[in-house]
Amino acid sequence: MGPIIISATEAASNADILQGTRLQTVPAGGVLTFELQANNATVGDNFTVSVQMPNGDTPLNNVLVPGCNPALEGVIDERQNLTVSFPIMQGGHCVFSCSETGTTRLTWRVTYTPA
């Protein structure tokens, strides 16, 4: 089995982004890598994200997502984005959620890499 990569842009808060995707349940032990970029990261216009692992750990809890040039909506710029990786066990459901303030957009990519 090879990697699984999913991505999208969120325009509103979402309590369980991975629900209904190929990564709703992890097919085997491995690593989940999250790449996150918002259009803006100001007090009144931003996205925060949280990740809860299947065992209940919350390595990300309402973390502000870095902003980029608003003209580059949908671009994940590796010089500015937030990238984090977490090990995950087979069959687990990782809850990835986002909360919007204002009218910004969140672009995300999640990559599952088998162990």
XYZ file of N, CA and C in Angstrom:
345
model
N 0.850 -1.180 0.000
C 0.000 0.000 0.000
C 0.893 1.239 0.000
N 0.537 2.203 -0.810
C 1.282 3.444 -0.899
C 0.622 4.553 -0.112
N 1.122 5.753 -0.271
C 0.554 6.902 0.451
C -0.844 7.244 -0.058
N -1.596 7.931 0.805
C -2.905 8.484 0.454
C -2.821 9.977 0.706
N -3.169 10.779 -0.293
C -3.102 12.236 -0.175
C -4.480 12.796 -0.481
N -5.005 13.602 0.456
C -6.269 14.290 0.216
C -6.069 15.766 0.528
N -6.833 16.620 -0.138
C -6.706 18.055 0.100
C -7.987 18.766 -0.299
N -8.150 19.966 0.240
C -9.325 20.773 -0.086
C -9.119 22.178 0.469
N -10.096 23.028 0.194
C -10.145 24.367 0.764
C -11.429 24.484 1.561
N -11.328 24.981 2.785
C -12.489 25.180 3.656
C -12.845 26.661 3.661
N -14.150 26.942 3.587
C -14.631 28.317 3.620
C -15.433 28.596 4.883
N -15.539 27.589 5.764
C -16.296 27.737 7.002
C -15.774 26.715 8.012
N -16.172 26.863 9.247
C -15.781 25.916 10.287
C -16.253 24.511 9.919
N -15.483 23.508 10.341
C -15.800 22.118 10.049
C -15.344 21.280 11.237
N -16.266 20.533 11.855
C -15.964 19.794 13.080
C -15.222 18.482 12.852
N -15.252 17.936 11.632
C -14.578 16.664 11.364
C -14.264 16.562 9.874
N -13.184 17.197 9.473
C -12.828 17.320 8.062
C -12.585 15.965 7.394
N -12.013 15.009 8.112
C -11.671 13.723 7.504
C -12.859 12.765 7.408
N -13.967 13.079 8.069
C -15.161 12.238 8.002
C -15.621 12.116 6.553
N -15.831 10.884 6.108
C -16.300 10.656 4.749
C -15.210 10.644 3.694
N -13.946 10.733 4.110
C -12.832 10.685 3.159
C -12.139 9.327 3.242
N -11.166 9.113 2.404
C -10.378 7.870 2.438
C -9.579 7.744 3.727
N -9.430 8.842 4.459
C -8.690 8.796 5.727
C -9.608 8.858 6.942
N -10.887 8.572 6.729
C -11.806 8.503 7.866
C -11.315 7.440 8.854
N -10.850 6.313 8.331
C -10.251 5.255 9.139
C -8.909 4.918 8.514
N -7.870 4.946 9.299
C -6.517 4.706 8.787
C -6.362 3.221 8.440
N -5.909 2.899 7.211
C -5.862 1.504 6.766
C -4.777 0.646 7.424
N -3.701 1.261 7.908
C -2.605 0.538 8.564
C -1.795 1.561 9.352
N -0.979 1.085 10.251
C -0.139 2.001 11.015
C 0.745 2.837 10.103
N 0.992 4.075 10.492
C 1.822 4.953 9.674
C 1.918 6.341 10.252
N 2.029 7.319 9.373
C 2.183 8.716 9.780
C 1.192 9.571 9.000
N 0.526 10.498 9.709
C -0.319 11.501 9.062
C 0.430 12.823 9.083
N 0.565 13.441 7.926
C 1.201 14.748 7.816
C 0.159 15.756 7.378
N 0.049 16.846 8.133
C -0.902 17.919 7.861
C -0.133 19.129 7.355
N -0.549 19.678 6.206
C 0.015 20.919 5.666
C -1.136 21.919 5.599
N -0.968 23.072 6.264
C -2.073 24.011 6.453
C -1.648 25.428 6.106
N -2.528 26.147 5.407
C -2.267 27.542 5.050
C -3.594 28.274 4.959
N -3.688 29.433 5.590
C -4.882 30.281 5.494
C -4.564 31.489 4.623
N -5.608 32.109 4.090
C -5.383 33.335 3.319
C -4.943 34.467 4.219
N -5.515 34.528 5.422
C -5.184 35.589 6.378
C -5.001 34.990 7.763
N -4.273 35.699 8.593
C -4.088 35.277 9.982
C -4.075 36.506 10.884
N -5.132 37.314 10.770
C -5.243 38.499 11.608
C -6.218 38.207 12.749
N -6.335 39.133 13.694
C -7.234 38.944 14.833
C -8.670 38.703 14.374
N -9.126 39.417 13.355
C -10.510 39.313 12.917
C -10.752 38.435 11.712
N -9.704 37.837 11.164
C -9.833 37.067 9.928
C -8.806 35.938 9.958
N -9.211 34.742 10.449
C -8.242 33.662 10.603
C -8.930 32.308 10.710
N -8.126 31.270 10.677
C -8.563 29.907 10.953
C -7.690 29.347 12.068
N -8.307 28.607 12.967
C -7.568 27.791 13.932
C -7.920 26.339 13.649
N -7.003 25.445 13.995
C -7.231 24.019 13.761
C -6.931 23.226 15.025
N -7.579 22.075 15.101
C -7.323 21.122 16.179
C -7.226 19.737 15.571
N -6.398 18.889 16.182
C -6.280 17.492 15.786
C -6.383 16.658 17.056
N -7.312 15.719 17.049
C -7.440 14.773 18.155
C -7.141 13.386 17.609
N -6.159 12.728 18.209
C -5.757 11.407 17.770
C -6.730 10.363 18.311
N -6.736 9.146 17.747
C -7.675 8.108 18.187
C -7.592 7.786 19.682
N -6.415 7.958 20.287
C -6.268 7.662 21.717
C -6.680 8.837 22.608
N -7.161 9.927 22.005
C -7.625 11.078 22.774
C -6.621 12.212 22.893
N -5.362 11.967 22.554
C -4.363 13.038 22.592
C -4.750 14.149 21.617
N -4.473 15.398 21.988
C -4.747 16.544 21.108
C -3.454 17.323 20.889
N -2.624 16.868 19.940
C -1.354 17.560 19.693
C -1.533 18.967 19.129
N -2.646 19.237 18.469
C -2.984 20.594 18.028
C -4.335 20.944 18.647
N -4.398 22.065 19.345
C -5.643 22.472 19.990
C -5.849 23.966 19.769
N -6.706 24.317 18.817
C -6.987 25.712 18.464
C -5.721 26.486 18.096
N -4.920 25.899 17.233
C -3.667 26.502 16.780
C -3.958 27.414 15.587
N -3.471 28.648 15.640
C -3.641 29.600 14.548
C -2.858 29.137 13.325
N -3.533 29.099 12.183
C -2.897 28.696 10.928
C -2.252 29.929 10.303
N -0.988 29.833 9.889
C -0.325 30.986 9.277
C -1.026 31.448 8.002
N -0.992 32.744 7.776
C -1.565 33.329 6.570
C -0.542 33.427 5.459
N -1.028 33.732 4.273
C -0.160 33.925 3.109
C -0.678 35.124 2.340
N -0.170 35.328 1.166
C -0.668 36.379 0.286
C -2.107 36.050 -0.100
N -3.099 36.888 0.266
C -4.500 36.584 -0.050
C -4.778 36.392 -1.541
N -3.912 36.891 -2.391
C -4.098 36.707 -3.834
C -3.772 35.276 -4.262
N -3.165 34.497 -3.364
C -2.756 33.130 -3.693
C -3.661 32.098 -3.029
N -4.968 32.334 -3.039
C -5.903 31.389 -2.421
C -5.707 29.994 -2.991
N -5.665 29.018 -2.103
C -5.510 27.634 -2.516
C -4.081 27.165 -2.619
N -3.114 28.056 -2.400
C -1.703 27.694 -2.490
C -1.168 27.384 -1.100
N -0.484 26.257 -0.965
C 0.222 25.942 0.275
C 1.691 26.250 0.032
N 2.173 27.313 0.643
C 3.544 27.790 0.452
C 4.420 27.194 1.546
N 5.316 26.305 1.160
C 6.141 25.600 2.150
C 7.039 26.536 2.968
N 7.201 27.767 2.524
C 7.999 28.727 3.294
C 7.205 29.332 4.446
N 5.866 29.253 4.384
C 5.016 29.934 5.359
C 4.001 29.023 6.050
N 3.724 27.859 5.508
C 2.635 27.041 6.027
C 2.989 26.361 7.347
N 1.986 25.779 7.973
C 2.160 24.959 9.166
C 2.163 23.514 8.712
N 3.239 22.789 8.985
C 3.340 21.370 8.644
C 3.682 20.601 9.912
N 2.866 19.586 10.216
C 3.101 18.732 11.385
C 2.807 17.292 10.996
N 3.503 16.353 11.635
C 3.310 14.923 11.380
C 3.113 14.188 12.694
N 2.200 13.202 12.667
C 1.908 12.421 13.861
C 1.808 10.948 13.496
N 2.385 10.053 14.329
C 2.188 8.621 14.092
C 0.747 8.244 14.411
N 0.223 7.242 13.698
C -1.157 6.802 13.917
C -1.232 5.294 13.731
N -2.105 4.667 14.501
C -2.278 3.219 14.453
C -3.382 2.838 13.460
N -3.354 1.594 13.003
C -4.362 1.087 12.082
C -5.750 1.175 12.701
N -6.723 1.545 11.865
C -8.117 1.560 12.280
C -8.538 2.782 13.064
N -7.607 3.642 13.393
C -7.944 4.816 14.186
C -8.594 5.913 13.368
N -9.449 6.694 14.023
C -10.052 7.864 13.371
C -9.466 9.120 14.017
N -8.780 9.892 13.230
C -8.195 11.154 13.670
C -9.203 12.262 13.376
N -9.559 13.043 14.404
C -10.509 14.135 14.209
C -9.718 15.412 13.921
N -9.866 15.915 12.716
C -9.211 17.134 12.249
C -10.313 18.167 12.070
N -10.256 19.250 12.847
C -11.318 20.254 12.795
C -10.726 21.646 12.606
N -11.555 22.549 12.090
C -11.119 23.929 11.895
C -12.227 24.876 12.315
N -11.818 26.059 12.757
C -12.760 27.086 13.187
C -12.395 28.397 12.504
N -13.377 28.975 11.825
C -13.148 30.206 11.065
C -13.589 31.428 11.856
N -12.779 32.482 11.779
C -13.154 33.816 12.246
C -13.031 34.735 11.046
N -14.076 35.471 10.712
C -14.032 36.361 9.553
C -14.430 35.650 8.282
N -13.725 35.970 7.194
C -14.092 35.428 5.884
C -12.905 34.850 5.129
N -11.915 34.368 5.830
C -10.729 33.818 5.172
C -10.985 32.395 4.678
N -10.022 31.811 4.015
C -10.089 30.437 3.523
C -8.922 29.645 4.105
N -9.153 28.352 4.307
C -8.120 27.432 4.777
C -7.862 26.416 3.682
N -6.624 26.301 3.265
C -6.225 25.252 2.322
C -5.434 24.220 3.111
N -5.783 22.950 2.927
C -5.116 21.893 3.686
C -4.827 20.683 2.786
N -3.803 19.961 3.213
C -3.456 18.687 2.574
C -3.056 17.737 3.697
N -3.616 16.534 3.675
C -3.249 15.504 4.643
C -2.675 14.328 3.862
N -1.488 13.903 4.246
C -0.824 12.765 3.598
C -0.659 11.646 4.611
N -1.175 10.479 4.261
C -0.959 9.273 5.064
C 0.180 8.496 4.411
N 1.201 8.191 5.200
C 2.332 7.396 4.722
C 2.383 6.122 5.554
N 2.240 4.954 4.942
C 2.284 3.714 5.721
C 3.666 3.490 6.325
N 3.686 2.804 7.467
C 4.972 2.517 8.150
C 5.732 1.448 7.414
